[in-house]
mmCIF file of C-alpha atoms in Angstrom:
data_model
loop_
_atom_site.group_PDB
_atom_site.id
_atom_site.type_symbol
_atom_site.label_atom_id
_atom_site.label_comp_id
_atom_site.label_asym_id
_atom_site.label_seq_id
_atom_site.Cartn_x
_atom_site.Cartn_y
_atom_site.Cartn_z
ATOM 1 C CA UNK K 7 -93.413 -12.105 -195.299
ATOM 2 C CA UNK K 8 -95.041 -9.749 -197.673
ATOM 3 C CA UNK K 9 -98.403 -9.253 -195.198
ATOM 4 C CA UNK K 10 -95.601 -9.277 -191.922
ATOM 5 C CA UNK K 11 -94.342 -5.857 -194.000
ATOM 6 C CA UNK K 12 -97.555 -4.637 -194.863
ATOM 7 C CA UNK K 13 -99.168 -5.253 -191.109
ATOM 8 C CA UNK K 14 -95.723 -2.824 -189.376
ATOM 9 C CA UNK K 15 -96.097 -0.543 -192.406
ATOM 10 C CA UNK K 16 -100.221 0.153 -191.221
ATOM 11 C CA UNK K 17 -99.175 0.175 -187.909
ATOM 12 C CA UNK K 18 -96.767 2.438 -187.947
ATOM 13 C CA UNK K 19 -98.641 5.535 -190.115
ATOM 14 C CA UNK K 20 -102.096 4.700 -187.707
ATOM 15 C CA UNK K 21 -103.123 7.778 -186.368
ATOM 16 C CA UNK K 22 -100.387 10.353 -188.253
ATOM 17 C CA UNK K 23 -101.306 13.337 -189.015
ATOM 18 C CA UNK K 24 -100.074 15.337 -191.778
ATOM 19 C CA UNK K 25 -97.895 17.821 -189.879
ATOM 20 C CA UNK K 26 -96.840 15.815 -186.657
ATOM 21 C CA UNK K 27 -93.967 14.242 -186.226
ATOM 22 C CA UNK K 28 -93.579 10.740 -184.532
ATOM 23 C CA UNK K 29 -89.546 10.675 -184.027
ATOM 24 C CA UNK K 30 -88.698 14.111 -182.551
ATOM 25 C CA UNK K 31 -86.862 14.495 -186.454
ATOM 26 C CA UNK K 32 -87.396 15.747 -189.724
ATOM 27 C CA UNK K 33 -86.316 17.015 -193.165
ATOM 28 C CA UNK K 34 -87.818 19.905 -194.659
ATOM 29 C CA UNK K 35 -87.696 21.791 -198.196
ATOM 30 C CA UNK K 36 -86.613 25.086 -198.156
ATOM 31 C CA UNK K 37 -89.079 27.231 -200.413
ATOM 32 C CA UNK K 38 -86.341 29.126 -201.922
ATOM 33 C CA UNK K 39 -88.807 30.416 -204.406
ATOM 34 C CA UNK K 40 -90.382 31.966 -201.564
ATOM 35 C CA UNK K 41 -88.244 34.491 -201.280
ATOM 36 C CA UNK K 42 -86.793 37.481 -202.995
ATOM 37 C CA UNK K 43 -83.979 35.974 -204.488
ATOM 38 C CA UNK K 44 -82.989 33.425 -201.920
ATOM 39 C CA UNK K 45 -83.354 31.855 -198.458
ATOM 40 C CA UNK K 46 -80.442 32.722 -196.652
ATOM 41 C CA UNK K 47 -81.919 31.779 -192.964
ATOM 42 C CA UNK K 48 -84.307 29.873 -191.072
ATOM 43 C CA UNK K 49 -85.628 30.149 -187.313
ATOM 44 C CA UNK K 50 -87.593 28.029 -185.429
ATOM 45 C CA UNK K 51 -89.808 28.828 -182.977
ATOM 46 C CA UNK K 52 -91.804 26.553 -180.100
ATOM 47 C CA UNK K 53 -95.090 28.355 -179.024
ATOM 48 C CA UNK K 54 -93.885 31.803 -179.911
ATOM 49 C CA UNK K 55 -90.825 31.405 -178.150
ATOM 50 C CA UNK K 56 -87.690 31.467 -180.384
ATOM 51 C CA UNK K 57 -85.386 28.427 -180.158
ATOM 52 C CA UNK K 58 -82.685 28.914 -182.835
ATOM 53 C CA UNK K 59 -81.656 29.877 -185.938
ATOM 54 C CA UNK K 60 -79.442 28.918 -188.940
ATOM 55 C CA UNK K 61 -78.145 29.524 -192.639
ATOM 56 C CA UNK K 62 -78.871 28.370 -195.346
ATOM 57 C CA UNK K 63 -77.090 28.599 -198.461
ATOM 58 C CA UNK K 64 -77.593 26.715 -201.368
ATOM 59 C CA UNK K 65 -79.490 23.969 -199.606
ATOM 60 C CA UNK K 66 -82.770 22.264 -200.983
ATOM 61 C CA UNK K 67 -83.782 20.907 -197.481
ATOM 62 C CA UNK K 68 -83.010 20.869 -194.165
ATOM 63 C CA UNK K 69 -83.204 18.246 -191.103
ATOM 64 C CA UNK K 70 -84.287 19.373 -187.787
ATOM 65 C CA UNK K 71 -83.307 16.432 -184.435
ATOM 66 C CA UNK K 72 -83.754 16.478 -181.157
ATOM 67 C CA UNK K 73 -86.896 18.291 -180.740
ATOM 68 C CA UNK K 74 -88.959 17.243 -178.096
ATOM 69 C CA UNK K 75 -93.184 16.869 -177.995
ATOM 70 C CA UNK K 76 -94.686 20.611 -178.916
ATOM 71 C CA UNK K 77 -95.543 22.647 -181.345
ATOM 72 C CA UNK K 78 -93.096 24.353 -183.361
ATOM 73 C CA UNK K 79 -92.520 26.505 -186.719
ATOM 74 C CA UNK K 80 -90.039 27.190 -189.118
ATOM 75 C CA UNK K 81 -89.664 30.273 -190.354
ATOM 76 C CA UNK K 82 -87.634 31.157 -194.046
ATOM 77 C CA UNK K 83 -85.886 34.552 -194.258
ATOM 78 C CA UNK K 84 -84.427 36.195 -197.123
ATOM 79 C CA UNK K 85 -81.499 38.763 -197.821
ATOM 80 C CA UNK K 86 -83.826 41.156 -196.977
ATOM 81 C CA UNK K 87 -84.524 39.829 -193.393
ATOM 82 C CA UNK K 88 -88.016 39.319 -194.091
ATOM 83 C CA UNK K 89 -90.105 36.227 -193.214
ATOM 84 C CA UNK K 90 -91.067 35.095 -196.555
ATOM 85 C CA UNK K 91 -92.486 31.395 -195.804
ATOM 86 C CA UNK K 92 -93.368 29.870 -192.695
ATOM 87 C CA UNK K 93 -94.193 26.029 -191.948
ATOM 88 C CA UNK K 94 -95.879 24.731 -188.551
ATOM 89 C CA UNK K 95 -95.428 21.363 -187.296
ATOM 90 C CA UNK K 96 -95.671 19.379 -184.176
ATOM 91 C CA UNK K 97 -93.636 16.394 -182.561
ATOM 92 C CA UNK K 98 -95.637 13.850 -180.527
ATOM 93 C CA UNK K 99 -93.151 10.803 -180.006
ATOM 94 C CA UNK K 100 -94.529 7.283 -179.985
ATOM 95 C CA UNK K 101 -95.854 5.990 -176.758
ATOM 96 C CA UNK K 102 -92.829 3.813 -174.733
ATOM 97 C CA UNK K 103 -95.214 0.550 -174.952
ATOM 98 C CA UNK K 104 -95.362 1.016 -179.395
ATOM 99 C CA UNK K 105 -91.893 1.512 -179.138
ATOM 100 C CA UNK K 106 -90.861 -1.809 -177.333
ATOM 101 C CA UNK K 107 -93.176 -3.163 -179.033
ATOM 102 C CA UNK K 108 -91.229 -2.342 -182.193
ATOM 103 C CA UNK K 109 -88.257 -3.329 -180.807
ATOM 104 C CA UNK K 110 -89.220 -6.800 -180.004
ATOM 105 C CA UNK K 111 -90.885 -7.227 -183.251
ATOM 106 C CA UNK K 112 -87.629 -6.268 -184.820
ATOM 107 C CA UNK K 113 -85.514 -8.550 -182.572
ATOM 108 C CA UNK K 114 -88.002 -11.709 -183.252
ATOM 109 C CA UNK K 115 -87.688 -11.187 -187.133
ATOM 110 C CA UNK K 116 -84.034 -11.341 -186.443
ATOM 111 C CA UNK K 117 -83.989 -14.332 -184.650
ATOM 112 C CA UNK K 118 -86.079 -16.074 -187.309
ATOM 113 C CA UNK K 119 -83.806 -14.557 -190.205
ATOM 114 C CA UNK K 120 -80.769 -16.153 -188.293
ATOM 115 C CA UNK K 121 -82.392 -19.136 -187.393
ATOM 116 C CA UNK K 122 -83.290 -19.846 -191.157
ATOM 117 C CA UNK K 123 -79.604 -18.924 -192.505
ATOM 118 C CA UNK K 124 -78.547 -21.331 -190.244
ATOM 119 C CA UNK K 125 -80.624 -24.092 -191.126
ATOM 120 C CA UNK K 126 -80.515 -23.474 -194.752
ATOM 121 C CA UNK K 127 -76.317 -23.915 -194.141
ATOM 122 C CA UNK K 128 -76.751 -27.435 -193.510
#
């Protein structure tokens, strides 16, 4: 089981870069130290083009969904409506056939977890 875990683990981080995304999500830190006294707002951007904003209050990290393949950055801004950090990132979503591919991987472990419940029942 242990080398079943190990094989989806390597195939899953092949090919992941550092600052791409795979699921069109993530969480970030806020680098409240960053700025002045703190990070009150963040903006993201999508090849210079601004795509929204929001506050941030006493919040260590955020979490970003939805974001389709491109590039993108997140920009921290203080009281003093200053850009004091920025981070760049981009989304490139798994191919459809890795997908399915998890998804019947997943569905077949499931069937054999069932199958031996049910035949260690009796």
């Amino acid at each position: 089981m242990k080398l079943i875990v190990s094989f989806l683990f390597l195939f899953a981080v092949h090919g992941v870069q550092a600052n791409e995304l795979k699921e069109g999500y993530g969480t970030f830190s806020v680098p409240h130290e960053d700025c002045a006294e703190r990070c009150n707002e963040f903006r993201l951007y999508s090849n210079n083009e601004f795509i929204f904003s929001g506050s941030i209050q006493e919040q260590k990290f955020i979490s970003l969904s939805g974001l389709q393949d491109a590039e993108y950055a997140i920009q921290f801004v203080g009281n003093d409506s200053k850009v004091n950090s920025s981070t760049h990132f981009s989304v490139k979503h798994y191919p459809l056939f890795e997908s399915l591919t998890f998804f019947v991987l997943g569905f077949l472990l499931f069937c054999l977890l069932i199958i031996s419940i049910r035949s260690n029942r009796g």
